[in-house]
CSV table of C-alpha atoms in Angstrom, one decimal:
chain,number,residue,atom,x,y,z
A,1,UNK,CA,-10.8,24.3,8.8
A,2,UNK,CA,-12.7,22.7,11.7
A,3,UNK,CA,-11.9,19.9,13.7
A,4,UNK,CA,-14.2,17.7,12.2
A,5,UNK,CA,-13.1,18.1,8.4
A,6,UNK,CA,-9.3,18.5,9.9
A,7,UNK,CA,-10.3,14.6,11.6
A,8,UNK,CA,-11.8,13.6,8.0
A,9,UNK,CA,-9.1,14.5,6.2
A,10,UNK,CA,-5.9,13.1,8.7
A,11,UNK,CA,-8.0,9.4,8.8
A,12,UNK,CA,-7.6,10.2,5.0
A,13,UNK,CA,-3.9,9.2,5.0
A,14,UNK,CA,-3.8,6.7,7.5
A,15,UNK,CA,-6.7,4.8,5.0
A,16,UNK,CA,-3.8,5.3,2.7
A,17,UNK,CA,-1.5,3.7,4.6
A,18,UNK,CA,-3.9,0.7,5.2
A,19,UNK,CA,-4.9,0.1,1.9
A,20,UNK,CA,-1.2,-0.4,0.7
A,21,UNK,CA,-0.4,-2.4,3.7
A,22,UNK,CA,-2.7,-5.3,2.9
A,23,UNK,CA,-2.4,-4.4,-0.7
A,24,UNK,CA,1.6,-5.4,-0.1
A,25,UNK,CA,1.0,-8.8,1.6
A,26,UNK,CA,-2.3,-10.4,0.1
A,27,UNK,CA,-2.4,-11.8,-3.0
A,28,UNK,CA,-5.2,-14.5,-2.8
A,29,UNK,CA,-8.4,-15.5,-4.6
A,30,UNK,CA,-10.9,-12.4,-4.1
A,31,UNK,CA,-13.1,-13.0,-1.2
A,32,UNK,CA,-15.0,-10.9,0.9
A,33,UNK,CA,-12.6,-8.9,3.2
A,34,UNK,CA,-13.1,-8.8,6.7
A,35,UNK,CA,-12.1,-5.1,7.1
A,36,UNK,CA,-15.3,-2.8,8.3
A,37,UNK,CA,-13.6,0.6,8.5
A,38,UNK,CA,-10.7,2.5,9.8
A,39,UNK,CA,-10.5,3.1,13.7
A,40,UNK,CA,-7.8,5.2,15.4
A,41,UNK,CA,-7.1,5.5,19.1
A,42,UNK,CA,-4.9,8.2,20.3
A,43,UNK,CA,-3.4,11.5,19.5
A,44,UNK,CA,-1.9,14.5,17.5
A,45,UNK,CA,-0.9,18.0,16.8
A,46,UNK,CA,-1.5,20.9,14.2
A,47,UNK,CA,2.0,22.3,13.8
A,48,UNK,CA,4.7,23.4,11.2
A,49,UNK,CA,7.1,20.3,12.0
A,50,UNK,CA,10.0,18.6,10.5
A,51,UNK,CA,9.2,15.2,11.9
A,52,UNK,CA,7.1,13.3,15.3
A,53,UNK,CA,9.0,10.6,17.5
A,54,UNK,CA,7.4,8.8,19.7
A,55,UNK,CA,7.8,5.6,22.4
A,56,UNK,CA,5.5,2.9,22.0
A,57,UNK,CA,5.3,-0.5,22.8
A,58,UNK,CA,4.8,-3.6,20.9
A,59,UNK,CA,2.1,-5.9,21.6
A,60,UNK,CA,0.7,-8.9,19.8
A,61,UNK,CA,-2.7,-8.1,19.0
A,62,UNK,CA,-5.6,-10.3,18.1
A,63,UNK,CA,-7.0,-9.4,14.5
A,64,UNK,CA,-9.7,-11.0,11.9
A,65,UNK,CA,-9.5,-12.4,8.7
A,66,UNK,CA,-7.3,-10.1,6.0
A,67,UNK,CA,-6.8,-7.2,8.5
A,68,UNK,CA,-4.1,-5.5,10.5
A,69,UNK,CA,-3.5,-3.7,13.5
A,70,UNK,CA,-0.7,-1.1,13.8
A,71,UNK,CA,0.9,1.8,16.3
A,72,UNK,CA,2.9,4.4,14.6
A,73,UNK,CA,4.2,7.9,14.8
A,74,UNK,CA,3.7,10.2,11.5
A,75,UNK,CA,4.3,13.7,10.0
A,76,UNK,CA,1.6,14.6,7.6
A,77,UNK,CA,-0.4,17.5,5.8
A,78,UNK,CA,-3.4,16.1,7.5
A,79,UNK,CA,-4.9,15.4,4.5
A,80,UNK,CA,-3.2,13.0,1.9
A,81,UNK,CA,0.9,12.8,2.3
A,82,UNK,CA,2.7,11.5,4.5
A,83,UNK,CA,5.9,9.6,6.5
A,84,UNK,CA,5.2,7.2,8.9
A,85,UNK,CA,7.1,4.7,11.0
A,86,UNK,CA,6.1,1.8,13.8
A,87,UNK,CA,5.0,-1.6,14.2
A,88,UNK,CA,2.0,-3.4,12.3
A,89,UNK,CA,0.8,-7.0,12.5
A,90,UNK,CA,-1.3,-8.3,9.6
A,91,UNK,CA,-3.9,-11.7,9.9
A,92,UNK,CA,-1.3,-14.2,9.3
A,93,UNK,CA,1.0,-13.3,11.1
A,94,UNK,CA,2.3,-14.4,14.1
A,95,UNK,CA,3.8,-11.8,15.3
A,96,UNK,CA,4.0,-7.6,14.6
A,97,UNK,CA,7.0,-6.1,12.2
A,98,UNK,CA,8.5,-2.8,12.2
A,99,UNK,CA,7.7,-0.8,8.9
A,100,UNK,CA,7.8,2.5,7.8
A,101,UNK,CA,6.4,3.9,5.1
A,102,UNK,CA,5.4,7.6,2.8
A,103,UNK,CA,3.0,8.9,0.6
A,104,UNK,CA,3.0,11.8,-1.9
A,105,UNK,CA,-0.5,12.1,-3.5
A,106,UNK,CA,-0.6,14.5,-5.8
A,107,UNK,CA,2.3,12.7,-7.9
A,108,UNK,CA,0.8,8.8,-6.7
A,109,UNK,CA,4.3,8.1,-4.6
A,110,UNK,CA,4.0,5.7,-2.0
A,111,UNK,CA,6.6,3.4,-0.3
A,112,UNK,CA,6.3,0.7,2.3
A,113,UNK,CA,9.0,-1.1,3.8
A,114,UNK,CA,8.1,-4.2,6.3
A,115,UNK,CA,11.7,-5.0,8.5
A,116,UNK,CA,12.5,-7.5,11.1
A,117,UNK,CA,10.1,-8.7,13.6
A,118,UNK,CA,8.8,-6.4,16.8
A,119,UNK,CA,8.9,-7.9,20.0
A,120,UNK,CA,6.2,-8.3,22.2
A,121,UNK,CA,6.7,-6.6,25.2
A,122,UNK,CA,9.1,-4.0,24.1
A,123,UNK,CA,9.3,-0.4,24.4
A,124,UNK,CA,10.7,0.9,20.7
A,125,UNK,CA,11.8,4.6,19.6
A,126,UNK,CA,10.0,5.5,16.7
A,127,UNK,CA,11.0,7.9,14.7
A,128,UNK,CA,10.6,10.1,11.6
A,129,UNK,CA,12.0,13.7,10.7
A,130,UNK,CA,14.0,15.5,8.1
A,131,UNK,CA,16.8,18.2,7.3
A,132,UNK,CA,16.8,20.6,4.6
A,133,UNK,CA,16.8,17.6,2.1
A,134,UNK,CA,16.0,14.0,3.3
A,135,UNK,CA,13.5,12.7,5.2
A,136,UNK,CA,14.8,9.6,7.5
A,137,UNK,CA,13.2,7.1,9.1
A,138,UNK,CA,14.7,5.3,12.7
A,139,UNK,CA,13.9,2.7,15.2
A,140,UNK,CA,16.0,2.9,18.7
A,141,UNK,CA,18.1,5.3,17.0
A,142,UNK,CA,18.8,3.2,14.0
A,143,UNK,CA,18.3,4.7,10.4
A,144,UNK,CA,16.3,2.0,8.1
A,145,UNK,CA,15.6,3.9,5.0
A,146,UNK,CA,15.4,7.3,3.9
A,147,UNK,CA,13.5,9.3,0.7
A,148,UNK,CA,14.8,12.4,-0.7
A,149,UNK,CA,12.5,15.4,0.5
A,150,UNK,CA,11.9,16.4,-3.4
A,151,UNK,CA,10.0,13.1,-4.1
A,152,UNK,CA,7.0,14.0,-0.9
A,153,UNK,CA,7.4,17.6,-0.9
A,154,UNK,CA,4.4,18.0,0.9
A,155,UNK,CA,3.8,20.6,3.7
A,156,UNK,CA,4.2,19.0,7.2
A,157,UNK,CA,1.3,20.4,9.4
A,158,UNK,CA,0.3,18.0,12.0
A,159,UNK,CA,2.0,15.2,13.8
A,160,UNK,CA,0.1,12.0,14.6
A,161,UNK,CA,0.5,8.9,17.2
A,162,UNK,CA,-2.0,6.3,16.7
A,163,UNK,CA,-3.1,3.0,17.3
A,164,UNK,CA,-5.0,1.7,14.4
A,165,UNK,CA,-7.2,-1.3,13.3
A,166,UNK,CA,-9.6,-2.0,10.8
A,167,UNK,CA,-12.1,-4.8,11.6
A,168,UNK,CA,-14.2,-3.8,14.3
A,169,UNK,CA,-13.6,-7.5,16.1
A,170,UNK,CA,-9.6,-6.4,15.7
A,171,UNK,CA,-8.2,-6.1,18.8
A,172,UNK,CA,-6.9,-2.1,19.6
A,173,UNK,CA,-3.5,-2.5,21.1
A,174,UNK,CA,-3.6,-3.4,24.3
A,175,UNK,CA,-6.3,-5.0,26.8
A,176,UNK,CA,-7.7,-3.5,30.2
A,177,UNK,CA,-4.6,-5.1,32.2
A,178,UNK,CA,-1.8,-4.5,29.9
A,179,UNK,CA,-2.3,-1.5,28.1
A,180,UNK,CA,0.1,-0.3,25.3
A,181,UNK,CA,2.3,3.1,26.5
A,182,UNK,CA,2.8,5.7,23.9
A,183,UNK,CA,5.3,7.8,25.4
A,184,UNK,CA,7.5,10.6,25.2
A,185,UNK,CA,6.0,12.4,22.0
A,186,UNK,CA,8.2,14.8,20.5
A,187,UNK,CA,8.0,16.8,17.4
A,188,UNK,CA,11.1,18.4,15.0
A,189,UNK,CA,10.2,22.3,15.4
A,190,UNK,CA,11.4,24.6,12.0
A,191,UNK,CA,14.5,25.6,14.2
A,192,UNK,CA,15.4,21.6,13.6
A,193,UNK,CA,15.1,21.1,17.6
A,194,UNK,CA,13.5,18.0,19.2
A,195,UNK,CA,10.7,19.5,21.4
A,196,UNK,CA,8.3,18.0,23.4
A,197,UNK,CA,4.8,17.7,21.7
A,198,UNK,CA,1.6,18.3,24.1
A,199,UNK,CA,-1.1,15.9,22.1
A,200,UNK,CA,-5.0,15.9,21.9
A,201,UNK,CA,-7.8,13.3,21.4
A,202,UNK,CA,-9.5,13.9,18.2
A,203,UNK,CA,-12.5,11.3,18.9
A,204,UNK,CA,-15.9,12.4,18.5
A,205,UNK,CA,-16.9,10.0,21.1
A,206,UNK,CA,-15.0,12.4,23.9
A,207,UNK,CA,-12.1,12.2,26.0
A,208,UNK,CA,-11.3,8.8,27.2
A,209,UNK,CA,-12.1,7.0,23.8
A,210,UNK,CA,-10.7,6.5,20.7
A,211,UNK,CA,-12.9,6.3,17.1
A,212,UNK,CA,-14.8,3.0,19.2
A,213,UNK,CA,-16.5,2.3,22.2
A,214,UNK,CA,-14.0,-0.7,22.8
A,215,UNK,CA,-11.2,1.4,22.0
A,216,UNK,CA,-9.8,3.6,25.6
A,217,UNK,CA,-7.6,6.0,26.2
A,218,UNK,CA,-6.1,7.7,29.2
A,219,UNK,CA,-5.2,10.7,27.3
A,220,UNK,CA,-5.9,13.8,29.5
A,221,UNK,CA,-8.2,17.1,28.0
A,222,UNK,CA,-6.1,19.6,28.4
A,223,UNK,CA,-3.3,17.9,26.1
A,224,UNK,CA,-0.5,14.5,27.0
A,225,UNK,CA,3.0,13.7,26.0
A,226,UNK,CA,2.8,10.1,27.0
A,227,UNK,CA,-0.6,8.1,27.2
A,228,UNK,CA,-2.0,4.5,27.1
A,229,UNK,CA,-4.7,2.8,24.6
A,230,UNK,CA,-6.2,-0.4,25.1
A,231,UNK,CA,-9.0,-2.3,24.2
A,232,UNK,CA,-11.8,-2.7,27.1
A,233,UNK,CA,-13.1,-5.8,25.8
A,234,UNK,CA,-9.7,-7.4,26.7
């Protein structure tokens, strides 16, 4: 598959993941949403994997009318399952939560969870892997939740660490002075081992942006394990 289609198909999931986000939190009149697409700034890898961990820090993003901004880790198919964890601020709120979330496709499973309020400023442990028959979900160590492997049995393929918005007037995490750190990627190999996971850009823009022009990146061409995104108009 190329890179292109492999791109097309992993923004797939995380559209997923969107739609059910603000899906779980707005129920108001119908009005015209403010969302304009689905933008992703950072990084992954095509691998066999067990589950992706990551660092990342929490900032309080600005955001437009009936969108959200989050920062996650995630092990996927690449196309349309997955099991995700990390921080996500919706319009409304005035400050990001912790979530985590999964998605089975072919059998229309999908699970979100919204927990305790992220600080701003903090440098959180994200992460989400499985043995031979749960897949778990923790934060600093901390399990919140976990889904039996039989209910997503999809094929884990690719990790993923992204920041993600959906308004083009949302703000990417992090500004020109403060960026947000993603740090510290890792992936679970088949051997069940924590390795470290060298990570690429997917953006068609090139290196040094993300799916936007506003959204940058520091990620290096020949592959990072720790990297910072931020938004240049900030």
């Amino acid at each position: 598959m190329s890179r292109t289609v492999q791109y097309k198909n992993a923004k797939l999931v995380s559209v997923l993941i969107s739609m059910f986000l603000l899906l779980a939190v707005v129920i108001a009149p119908l009005k015209a949403s403010a969302w304009t697409g689905f933008y992703f700034n950072g990084a992954w890898k095509t691998v066999s994997n067990n589950g992706a961990a990551i660092t990342i820090e929490t900032q309080n993003p600005t955001i437009s009318e009936d969108s959200s901004v989050s920062a996650w880790a995630m092990t996927c198919n690449g196309t349309d399952s997955y099991a995700q964890v990390g921080w996500v601020k919706f319009s409304g709120y005035t400050a990001p939560k912790y979530f985590y979330e999964y998605n089975y496709e072919p059998d229309g499973v999908w699970y979100q969870k919204t927990l305790g309020t992220a600080t701003a400023g903090s440098h959180n442990d994200f992460m989400v892997g499985c043995d031979s028959t749960t897949m778990y979900f923790k934060i600093n160590g901390i399990s919140y939740g976990t889904v039996s492997l039989s209910t997503i049995p999809f094929t884990r393929s690719m990790v993923q660490f992204f920041g993600e918005t959906h308004d083009e007037d949302d703000q990417c995490p992090g500004s020109v002075a403060n960026p947000v750190t993603m740090g510290n990627a890792k992936y679970k190999n088949t051997s069940n081992s924590w390795v470290s996971a060298t990570c690429y850009n997917p953006s068609s823009l090139g290196s040094g942006y993300g799916d936007l022009s506003t959204m940058r990146n520091n990620i290096s061409t020949s592959g990072s394990t720790e990297w910072e995104i931020w938004d240049s108009r900030y």
